[in-house]
Amino acid sequence: MPDTKPDFDIRAFRNALVEWFRREGKDYPWRRTTDPWHILVSELMLQQTTIPTVLGRYERWMRQFPTPGHLASVDEQTALRSWEGLGYYRRVRSLQAIAREIVHEFGGEFPDNPEGLKRLPGIGPYTSGALLSFAFNKAAPIVDANVARVLARIDNYSVPVDSTEGLKYLWTRAENLVDPEHAREFNSAIMELGQTYCRISAPDCLLCPVRSFCSAEQPEMLPVKNPKPEITRVEHHDVLYLRGKSILLARCPEGKRHAGMYRFPQREDDHTLSLPHVLKQTYSVTRYKVTRYIHHVTESPAFLEGEELVPLDKVHELPMASPDRKALNSPVLGKLLDHIR
DNA sequence: TACACGTGGCG
DNA sequence: TCGCCAAGTGT
């Protein structure tokens, strides 16, 4: 068992890590607060998203929605629009659902225990631990990709970290290691170690503050992960249809990708496909590599479910996924739109 | 359990 | 150009 490794001095490990963090830890906006609302926003933004991306968005979001009440009171479209470009839009729906629950059910107070937190949508074991430690300084474990890498290397652990067995091991190990006296600093430290010295490629073991605790023989080979699904190429054909000073857009249905967001209407009929395209885009979305053609349609198509004409001066208010926003802002479409404005 | 869910940066 | 990856969760 991980907690019974004979020559591993847990207290010394905690001290080395926390002291390193106090010396060299970075200063992020979300490390300057213990307000659970601020911590929650930062954690949801940071899920599968890089720190530079979040640094470019976090403070503006907090100015717009400084309390749960501010997000609870706007409509979903406004919330989605504010999240635009960050991806994984379910996160902002969860955030708004949580905000409304905090305001209307919990009198504005966050739960400070794992049972209460994990009942909230979008909060899993990682985010629960992050809130408990970063906001409430409680000795809750966290395991994210950084912690998994650090722990796998420290223990020279070669079971896939995304397997059931691997996850169980890592969470148990994280729970044993977390410093009960300095949970906030310890969890920040172990994550930051994974981003700096214990990085994925070319780890800098010579400068690592906990190198004397590490068993890794070939750190660059750890952690082991399960293989990823293959990439599938797909083609989409969409239409640009303008009438007066409006554009035809489709609202994505609930429960599907980009739910609640607006996109160019899709068509697969032979007539549409026979028209020359005004724009060709390629982009990746999860396991798909998409080639998307936008055809300029001049005769009114039959409107399908969820499609509506949107005045061009309102388009900027609607939430759109990045490829659609980029298409709309592209020079070639811009020229067409300017022509009728 | 395996897959869906976005995006941008980097080697 | 391409594959990999990031402070994961829901189903």
Tab-separated table of C-alpha atoms (C1' of nucleotides) in Angstrom:
chain	number	residue	atom	x	y	z
A	1	MET	CA	0.000	0.000	0.000
A	2	PRO	CA	1.188	3.494	-0.811
A	3	ASP	CA	0.928	4.783	2.765
A	4	THR	CA	3.168	2.063	4.129
A	5	LYS	CA	6.247	2.660	1.979
A	6	PRO	CA	8.970	2.063	4.529
A	7	ASP	CA	11.547	4.728	3.729
A	8	PHE	CA	9.202	7.512	2.632
A	9	ASP	CA	9.130	10.329	5.195
A	10	ILE	CA	5.752	11.943	4.582
A	11	ARG	CA	6.354	14.860	6.936
A	12	ALA	CA	9.654	15.685	5.298
A	13	PHE	CA	8.042	15.429	1.861
A	14	ARG	CA	5.240	17.812	2.829
A	15	ASN	CA	7.701	20.294	4.287
A	16	ALA	CA	9.984	20.220	1.260
A	17	LEU	CA	7.086	20.731	-1.123
A	18	VAL	CA	5.361	23.469	0.858
A	19	GLU	CA	8.581	25.349	1.516
A	20	TRP	CA	9.443	25.243	-2.170
A	21	PHE	CA	5.995	26.590	-3.005
A	22	ARG	CA	6.292	29.425	-0.502
A	23	ARG	CA	9.562	30.366	-2.138
A	24	GLU	CA	8.747	29.900	-5.821
A	25	GLY	CA	4.990	29.476	-6.159
A	26	LYS	CA	3.402	31.608	-8.857
A	27	ASP	CA	0.942	34.385	-8.198
A	28	TYR	CA	-2.362	33.777	-9.970
A	29	PRO	CA	-5.519	35.850	-9.432
A	30	TRP	CA	-7.341	32.802	-8.052
A	31	ARG	CA	-4.583	32.290	-5.498
A	32	ARG	CA	-5.277	35.729	-4.039
A	33	THR	CA	-8.718	34.754	-2.803
A	34	THR	CA	-10.376	32.145	-0.621
A	35	ASP	CA	-13.894	33.104	-1.717
A	36	PRO	CA	-15.496	29.804	-2.796
A	37	TRP	CA	-17.334	31.484	-5.671
A	38	HIS	CA	-14.085	32.818	-7.105
A	39	ILE	CA	-12.364	29.473	-6.561
A	40	LEU	CA	-15.226	27.632	-8.230
A	41	VAL	CA	-15.159	29.865	-11.306
A	42	SER	CA	-11.405	29.433	-11.671
A	43	GLU	CA	-11.592	25.657	-11.249
A	44	LEU	CA	-14.341	25.221	-13.823
A	45	MET	CA	-12.507	27.474	-16.259
A	46	LEU	CA	-9.282	25.558	-15.732
A	47	GLN	CA	-10.832	22.148	-16.441
A	48	GLN	CA	-9.028	20.898	-19.552
A	49	THR	CA	-8.008	24.472	-20.278
A	50	THR	CA	-4.581	26.063	-20.119
A	51	ILE	CA	-3.584	28.677	-17.549
A	52	PRO	CA	-2.736	31.332	-20.200
A	53	THR	CA	-6.216	30.957	-21.700
A	54	VAL	CA	-7.853	31.317	-18.295
A	55	LEU	CA	-5.644	34.269	-17.352
A	56	GLY	CA	-7.073	36.035	-20.397
A	57	ARG	CA	-10.662	35.520	-19.303
A	58	TYR	CA	-10.951	35.048	-15.528
A	59	GLU	CA	-10.798	38.615	-14.280
A	60	ARG	CA	-13.245	39.936	-16.839
A	61	TRP	CA	-15.660	37.167	-15.875
A	62	MET	CA	-15.313	37.988	-12.186
A	63	ARG	CA	-16.057	41.639	-12.875
A	64	GLN	CA	-19.180	40.648	-14.787
A	65	PHE	CA	-20.335	38.042	-12.239
A	66	PRO	CA	-18.703	38.945	-8.906
A	67	THR	CA	-21.176	36.840	-6.882
A	68	PRO	CA	-23.361	33.770	-7.505
A	69	GLY	CA	-26.326	36.153	-7.493
A	70	HIS	CA	-25.011	38.010	-10.531
A	71	LEU	CA	-24.773	34.843	-12.641
A	72	ALA	CA	-28.011	33.418	-11.230
A	73	SER	CA	-29.995	36.432	-12.447
A	74	VAL	CA	-28.944	36.568	-16.117
A	75	ASP	CA	-30.405	34.363	-18.845
A	76	GLU	CA	-28.564	31.323	-20.120
A	77	GLN	CA	-27.743	32.987	-23.401
A	78	THR	CA	-25.853	35.746	-21.620
A	79	ALA	CA	-23.918	33.188	-19.577
A	80	LEU	CA	-23.004	31.188	-22.688
A	81	ARG	CA	-21.962	34.357	-24.528
A	82	SER	CA	-19.606	35.269	-21.675
A	83	TRP	CA	-18.054	31.798	-21.838
A	84	GLU	CA	-17.662	31.897	-25.623
A	85	GLY	CA	-14.312	30.618	-26.876
A	86	LEU	CA	-13.511	28.653	-23.719
A	87	GLY	CA	-15.166	25.466	-24.985
A	88	TYR	CA	-16.832	22.688	-22.975
A	89	TYR	CA	-19.918	24.844	-22.652
A	90	ARG	CA	-21.566	22.437	-20.227
A	91	ARG	CA	-19.235	23.980	-17.638
A	92	VAL	CA	-20.968	27.336	-17.731
A	93	ARG	CA	-24.401	25.738	-17.608
A	94	SER	CA	-23.265	23.872	-14.500
A	95	LEU	CA	-21.847	27.074	-13.060
A	96	GLN	CA	-25.142	28.874	-13.518
A	97	ALA	CA	-27.109	25.951	-12.052
A	98	ILE	CA	-24.808	26.000	-9.036
A	99	ALA	CA	-25.127	29.769	-8.677
A	100	ARG	CA	-28.912	29.507	-8.649
A	101	GLU	CA	-28.852	26.695	-6.105
A	102	ILE	CA	-26.482	28.610	-3.842
A	103	VAL	CA	-28.706	31.679	-3.981
A	104	HIS	CA	-32.108	30.042	-3.760
A	105	GLU	CA	-31.474	26.905	-1.706
A	106	PHE	CA	-28.428	27.603	0.426
A	107	GLY	CA	-28.911	31.252	1.369
A	108	GLY	CA	-25.797	32.300	-0.534
A	109	GLU	CA	-23.477	29.957	1.364
A	110	PHE	CA	-21.381	27.207	-0.226
A	111	PRO	CA	-21.312	23.705	1.267
A	112	ASP	CA	-17.934	23.069	2.923
A	113	ASN	CA	-18.085	19.278	2.871
A	114	PRO	CA	-17.558	16.726	0.070
A	115	GLU	CA	-21.074	15.288	0.255
A	116	GLY	CA	-22.694	18.682	-0.311
A	117	LEU	CA	-20.267	19.749	-3.026
A	118	LYS	CA	-20.444	16.563	-5.097
A	119	ARG	CA	-24.218	16.902	-5.350
A	120	LEU	CA	-23.742	20.101	-7.338
A	121	PRO	CA	-23.649	19.737	-11.148
A	122	GLY	CA	-20.223	19.906	-12.730
A	123	ILE	CA	-18.421	19.256	-9.444
A	124	GLY	CA	-16.658	15.901	-9.402
A	125	PRO	CA	-13.959	14.555	-7.114
A	126	TYR	CA	-11.269	16.941	-8.355
A	127	THR	CA	-13.276	20.170	-8.121
A	128	SER	CA	-14.704	19.125	-4.769
A	129	GLY	CA	-11.192	18.664	-3.408
A	130	ALA	CA	-10.070	21.935	-4.941
A	131	LEU	CA	-12.870	23.882	-3.266
A	132	LEU	CA	-12.358	22.170	0.084
A	133	SER	CA	-8.621	22.847	0.089
A	134	PHE	CA	-8.295	26.173	-1.763
A	135	ALA	CA	-11.375	27.870	-0.302
A	136	PHE	CA	-11.722	26.199	3.095
A	137	ASN	CA	-8.149	24.959	3.674
A	138	LYS	CA	-9.451	21.483	4.490
A	139	ALA	CA	-7.247	18.429	4.054
A	140	ALA	CA	-9.015	17.072	0.975
A	141	PRO	CA	-7.024	15.264	-1.729
A	142	ILE	CA	-6.953	16.371	-5.357
A	143	VAL	CA	-5.816	14.387	-8.377
A	144	ASP	CA	-5.607	16.131	-11.717
A	145	ALA	CA	-3.267	15.446	-14.628
A	146	ASN	CA	-0.423	17.248	-12.821
A	147	VAL	CA	-0.821	15.384	-9.552
A	148	ALA	CA	-1.185	12.075	-11.382
A	149	ARG	CA	2.112	12.698	-13.163
A	150	VAL	CA	3.949	13.711	-9.983
A	151	LEU	CA	2.646	10.774	-7.967
A	152	ALA	CA	3.238	8.211	-10.713
A	153	ARG	CA	6.858	9.351	-10.939
A	154	ILE	CA	7.458	9.592	-7.209
A	155	ASP	CA	6.230	6.019	-6.752
A	156	ASN	CA	7.589	4.791	-10.116
A	157	TYR	CA	4.015	3.634	-10.712
A	158	SER	CA	3.382	2.163	-14.160
A	159	VAL	CA	-0.304	1.182	-14.048
A	160	PRO	CA	-2.259	3.460	-16.464
A	161	VAL	CA	-3.306	6.527	-14.477
A	162	ASP	CA	-6.627	6.701	-16.321
A	163	SER	CA	-7.567	3.119	-15.415
A	164	THR	CA	-9.837	2.282	-12.517
A	165	GLU	CA	-6.963	0.708	-10.618
A	166	GLY	CA	-4.656	3.620	-11.336
A	167	LEU	CA	-7.179	6.232	-10.223
A	168	LYS	CA	-7.916	4.366	-7.010
A	169	TYR	CA	-4.216	4.196	-6.245
A	170	LEU	CA	-3.628	7.892	-6.968
A	171	TRP	CA	-6.564	9.129	-4.901
A	172	THR	CA	-5.510	6.965	-1.976
A	173	ARG	CA	-1.956	8.230	-2.269
A	174	ALA	CA	-3.069	11.871	-2.543
A	175	GLU	CA	-5.241	11.455	0.527
A	176	ASN	CA	-2.315	10.070	2.510
A	177	LEU	CA	0.050	12.783	1.381
A	178	VAL	CA	-2.027	15.964	1.681
A	179	ASP	CA	-0.711	18.119	4.504
A	180	PRO	CA	-3.465	18.482	7.133
A	181	GLU	CA	-1.847	21.657	8.473
A	182	HIS	CA	-1.338	23.354	5.079
A	183	ALA	CA	-3.816	21.789	2.686
A	184	ARG	CA	-4.187	24.850	0.470
A	185	GLU	CA	-0.462	25.323	-0.027
A	186	PHE	CA	0.244	21.614	-0.349
A	187	ASN	CA	-2.312	21.057	-3.105
A	188	SER	CA	-1.223	24.192	-4.941
A	189	ALA	CA	2.371	23.044	-4.624
A	190	ILE	CA	1.960	19.536	-5.968
A	191	MET	CA	0.022	20.824	-8.973
A	192	GLU	CA	2.575	23.493	-9.673
A	193	LEU	CA	5.409	20.996	-9.370
A	194	GLY	CA	3.715	19.044	-12.157
A	195	GLN	CA	3.637	22.162	-14.331
A	196	THR	CA	7.234	23.161	-13.723
A	197	TYR	CA	9.994	20.729	-12.787
A	198	CYS	CA	7.869	17.597	-13.117
A	199	ARG	CA	6.569	18.591	-16.562
A	200	ILE	CA	5.550	16.056	-19.218
A	201	SER	CA	8.579	16.306	-21.464
A	202	ALA	CA	12.135	16.832	-20.278
A	203	PRO	CA	11.416	16.948	-16.541
A	204	ASP	CA	14.016	18.956	-14.663
A	205	CYS	CA	14.822	16.475	-11.930
A	206	LEU	CA	18.103	18.172	-10.999
A	207	LEU	CA	16.253	21.219	-9.678
A	208	CYS	CA	13.266	19.354	-8.224
A	209	PRO	CA	12.641	20.199	-4.555
A	210	VAL	CA	11.482	16.640	-3.802
A	211	ARG	CA	13.956	14.669	-5.915
A	212	SER	CA	15.206	12.803	-2.848
A	213	PHE	CA	11.693	11.388	-2.374
A	214	CYS	CA	11.318	10.250	-5.987
A	215	SER	CA	11.607	6.636	-7.179
A	216	ALA	CA	11.211	7.268	-10.898
A	217	GLU	CA	13.750	5.381	-12.986
A	218	GLN	CA	12.658	6.842	-16.312
A	219	PRO	CA	10.459	9.807	-15.369
A	220	GLU	CA	9.861	10.802	-18.987
A	221	MET	CA	8.135	7.407	-19.518
A	222	LEU	CA	5.609	8.127	-16.740
A	223	PRO	CA	2.721	8.352	-16.303
A	224	VAL	CA	1.421	5.508	-18.450
A	225	LYS	CA	-1.922	6.282	-20.085
A	226	ASN	CA	-4.474	4.289	-22.027
A	227	PRO	CA	-4.400	4.814	-25.819
A	228	LYS	CA	-6.580	7.588	-27.222
A	229	PRO	CA	-9.367	7.015	-29.760
A	230	GLU	CA	-8.515	7.481	-33.401
A	231	ILE	CA	-9.237	10.710	-35.218
A	232	THR	CA	-12.161	10.617	-37.635
A	233	ARG	CA	-12.397	13.002	-40.573
A	234	VAL	CA	-15.804	14.490	-41.304
A	235	GLU	CA	-17.208	17.028	-43.768
A	236	HIS	CA	-19.960	19.542	-43.041
A	237	HIS	CA	-21.830	21.692	-45.503
A	238	ASP	CA	-23.490	24.805	-44.126
A	239	VAL	CA	-25.350	27.676	-45.724
A	240	LEU	CA	-25.013	31.436	-45.608
A	241	TYR	CA	-28.468	32.803	-46.318
A	242	LEU	CA	-29.159	36.508	-46.007
A	243	ARG	CA	-32.548	38.197	-46.184
A	244	GLY	CA	-32.711	41.955	-45.812
A	245	LYS	CA	-30.437	42.769	-42.910
A	246	SER	CA	-30.809	39.362	-41.279
A	247	ILE	CA	-28.925	36.077	-41.436
A	248	LEU	CA	-30.317	32.573	-41.070
A	249	LEU	CA	-28.881	30.800	-38.013
A	250	ALA	CA	-29.776	27.633	-36.122
A	251	ARG	CA	-30.061	27.290	-32.364
A	252	CYS	CA	-28.417	24.042	-31.284
A	253	PRO	CA	-30.916	21.768	-29.505
A	254	GLU	CA	-30.695	20.914	-25.818
A	255	GLY	CA	-28.722	17.838	-24.903
A	256	LYS	CA	-26.506	17.954	-27.959
A	257	ARG	CA	-23.165	19.483	-28.784
A	258	HIS	CA	-23.166	23.275	-28.392
A	259	ALA	CA	-26.624	23.190	-26.834
A	260	GLY	CA	-28.131	26.668	-26.738
A	261	MET	CA	-25.499	28.138	-29.026
A	262	TYR	CA	-26.050	29.434	-32.545
A	263	ARG	CA	-24.446	28.092	-35.701
A	264	PHE	CA	-24.687	28.241	-39.453
A	265	PRO	CA	-27.544	26.021	-40.672
A	266	GLN	CA	-26.427	22.652	-42.020
A	267	ARG	CA	-27.649	21.190	-45.303
A	268	GLU	CA	-26.893	17.951	-47.087
A	269	ASP	CA	-29.147	18.226	-50.138
A	270	ASP	CA	-27.614	17.940	-53.608
A	271	HIS	CA	-28.652	21.458	-54.585
A	272	THR	CA	-26.797	23.079	-51.688
A	273	LEU	CA	-23.737	20.916	-52.175
A	274	SER	CA	-23.651	21.822	-55.869
A	275	LEU	CA	-23.289	25.516	-55.041
A	276	PRO	CA	-19.748	26.855	-54.840
A	277	HIS	CA	-18.581	27.542	-51.311
A	278	VAL	CA	-17.593	31.008	-50.115
A	279	LEU	CA	-15.559	29.707	-47.192
A	280	LYS	CA	-13.706	26.501	-46.334
A	281	GLN	CA	-12.552	25.855	-42.771
A	282	THR	CA	-10.762	23.005	-41.089
A	283	TYR	CA	-10.789	22.597	-37.337
A	284	SER	CA	-10.638	19.866	-34.739
A	285	VAL	CA	-13.303	19.098	-32.195
A	286	THR	CA	-12.636	16.266	-29.733
A	287	ARG	CA	-11.945	13.181	-31.854
A	288	TYR	CA	-13.139	14.685	-35.127
A	289	LYS	CA	-11.248	16.629	-37.736
A	290	VAL	CA	-13.829	18.694	-39.515
A	291	THR	CA	-13.736	20.230	-42.962
A	292	ARG	CA	-16.561	22.695	-43.190
A	293	TYR	CA	-17.817	24.401	-46.352
A	294	ILE	CA	-20.119	27.405	-46.234
A	295	HIS	CA	-22.260	27.807	-49.349
A	296	HIS	CA	-23.855	31.139	-50.201
A	297	VAL	CA	-27.541	30.467	-50.847
A	298	THR	CA	-29.488	33.263	-52.527
A	299	GLU	CA	-32.935	31.647	-52.764
A	300	SER	CA	-34.801	31.082	-49.525
A	301	PRO	CA	-34.289	27.551	-48.223
A	302	ALA	CA	-36.961	25.769	-46.197
A	303	PHE	CA	-36.280	26.625	-42.538
A	304	LEU	CA	-35.650	23.591	-40.394
A	305	GLU	CA	-36.381	23.106	-36.687
A	306	GLY	CA	-34.563	25.691	-34.566
A	307	GLU	CA	-33.594	27.930	-37.473
A	308	GLU	CA	-34.388	31.626	-37.385
A	309	LEU	CA	-33.523	34.871	-39.112
A	310	VAL	CA	-31.347	37.003	-36.835
A	311	PRO	CA	-30.798	40.734	-37.450
A	312	LEU	CA	-27.125	41.251	-38.239
A	313	ASP	CA	-26.729	43.848	-35.505
A	314	LYS	CA	-27.862	41.260	-32.934
A	315	VAL	CA	-25.503	38.483	-33.989
A	316	HIS	CA	-22.739	39.635	-31.673
A	317	GLU	CA	-25.022	39.068	-28.673
A	318	LEU	CA	-25.633	35.415	-29.486
A	319	PRO	CA	-23.360	32.669	-28.180
A	320	MET	CA	-21.483	30.898	-30.984
A	321	ALA	CA	-18.734	28.297	-30.950
A	322	SER	CA	-15.337	29.458	-32.127
A	323	PRO	CA	-15.418	28.120	-35.713
A	324	ASP	CA	-18.765	29.827	-36.351
A	325	ARG	CA	-17.660	33.110	-34.810
A	326	LYS	CA	-14.472	32.980	-36.867
A	327	ALA	CA	-16.437	32.302	-40.033
A	328	LEU	CA	-18.708	35.236	-39.303
A	329	ASN	CA	-15.709	37.474	-38.696
A	330	SER	CA	-13.776	36.205	-41.709
A	331	PRO	CA	-12.853	38.728	-44.404
A	332	VAL	CA	-14.831	36.998	-47.129
A	333	LEU	CA	-18.076	36.856	-45.138
A	334	GLY	CA	-17.439	40.285	-43.722
A	335	LYS	CA	-17.367	41.655	-47.228
A	336	LEU	CA	-20.706	40.058	-48.067
A	337	LEU	CA	-22.234	41.326	-44.848
A	338	ASP	CA	-20.879	44.854	-45.259
A	339	HIS	CA	-22.508	44.947	-48.664
A	340	ILE	CA	-25.998	44.754	-47.185
A	341	ARG	CA	-25.441	46.702	-43.987
B	1	DT	C1'	-16.270	1.331	-19.024
B	2	DA	C1'	-15.571	4.119	-22.786
B	3	DC	C1'	-16.838	7.905	-24.973
B	4	DA	C1'	-18.604	12.795	-25.529
B	5	DC	C1'	-17.566	17.243	-24.718
B	6	DG	C1'	-14.006	22.670	-27.339
B	7	DT	C1'	-10.225	25.119	-27.951
B	8	DG	C1'	-5.601	26.932	-28.808
B	9	DG	C1'	-0.723	26.273	-28.390
B	10	DC	C1'	3.361	23.733	-29.052
B	11	DG	C1'	7.013	20.530	-30.895
C	1	DT	C1'	0.284	19.657	-41.311
C	2	DC	C1'	-0.339	16.725	-37.408
C	3	DG	C1'	-0.738	14.702	-32.944
C	4	DC	C1'	-0.676	15.682	-28.202
C	5	DC	C1'	-2.243	17.949	-24.373
C	6	DA	C1'	-4.606	21.060	-20.474
C	7	DA	C1'	-6.613	22.580	-12.694
C	8	DG	C1'	-12.443	16.739	-15.462
C	9	DT	C1'	-17.369	15.553	-15.434
C	10	DG	C1'	-21.501	13.193	-17.038
C	11	DT	C1'	-23.590	9.311	-18.904
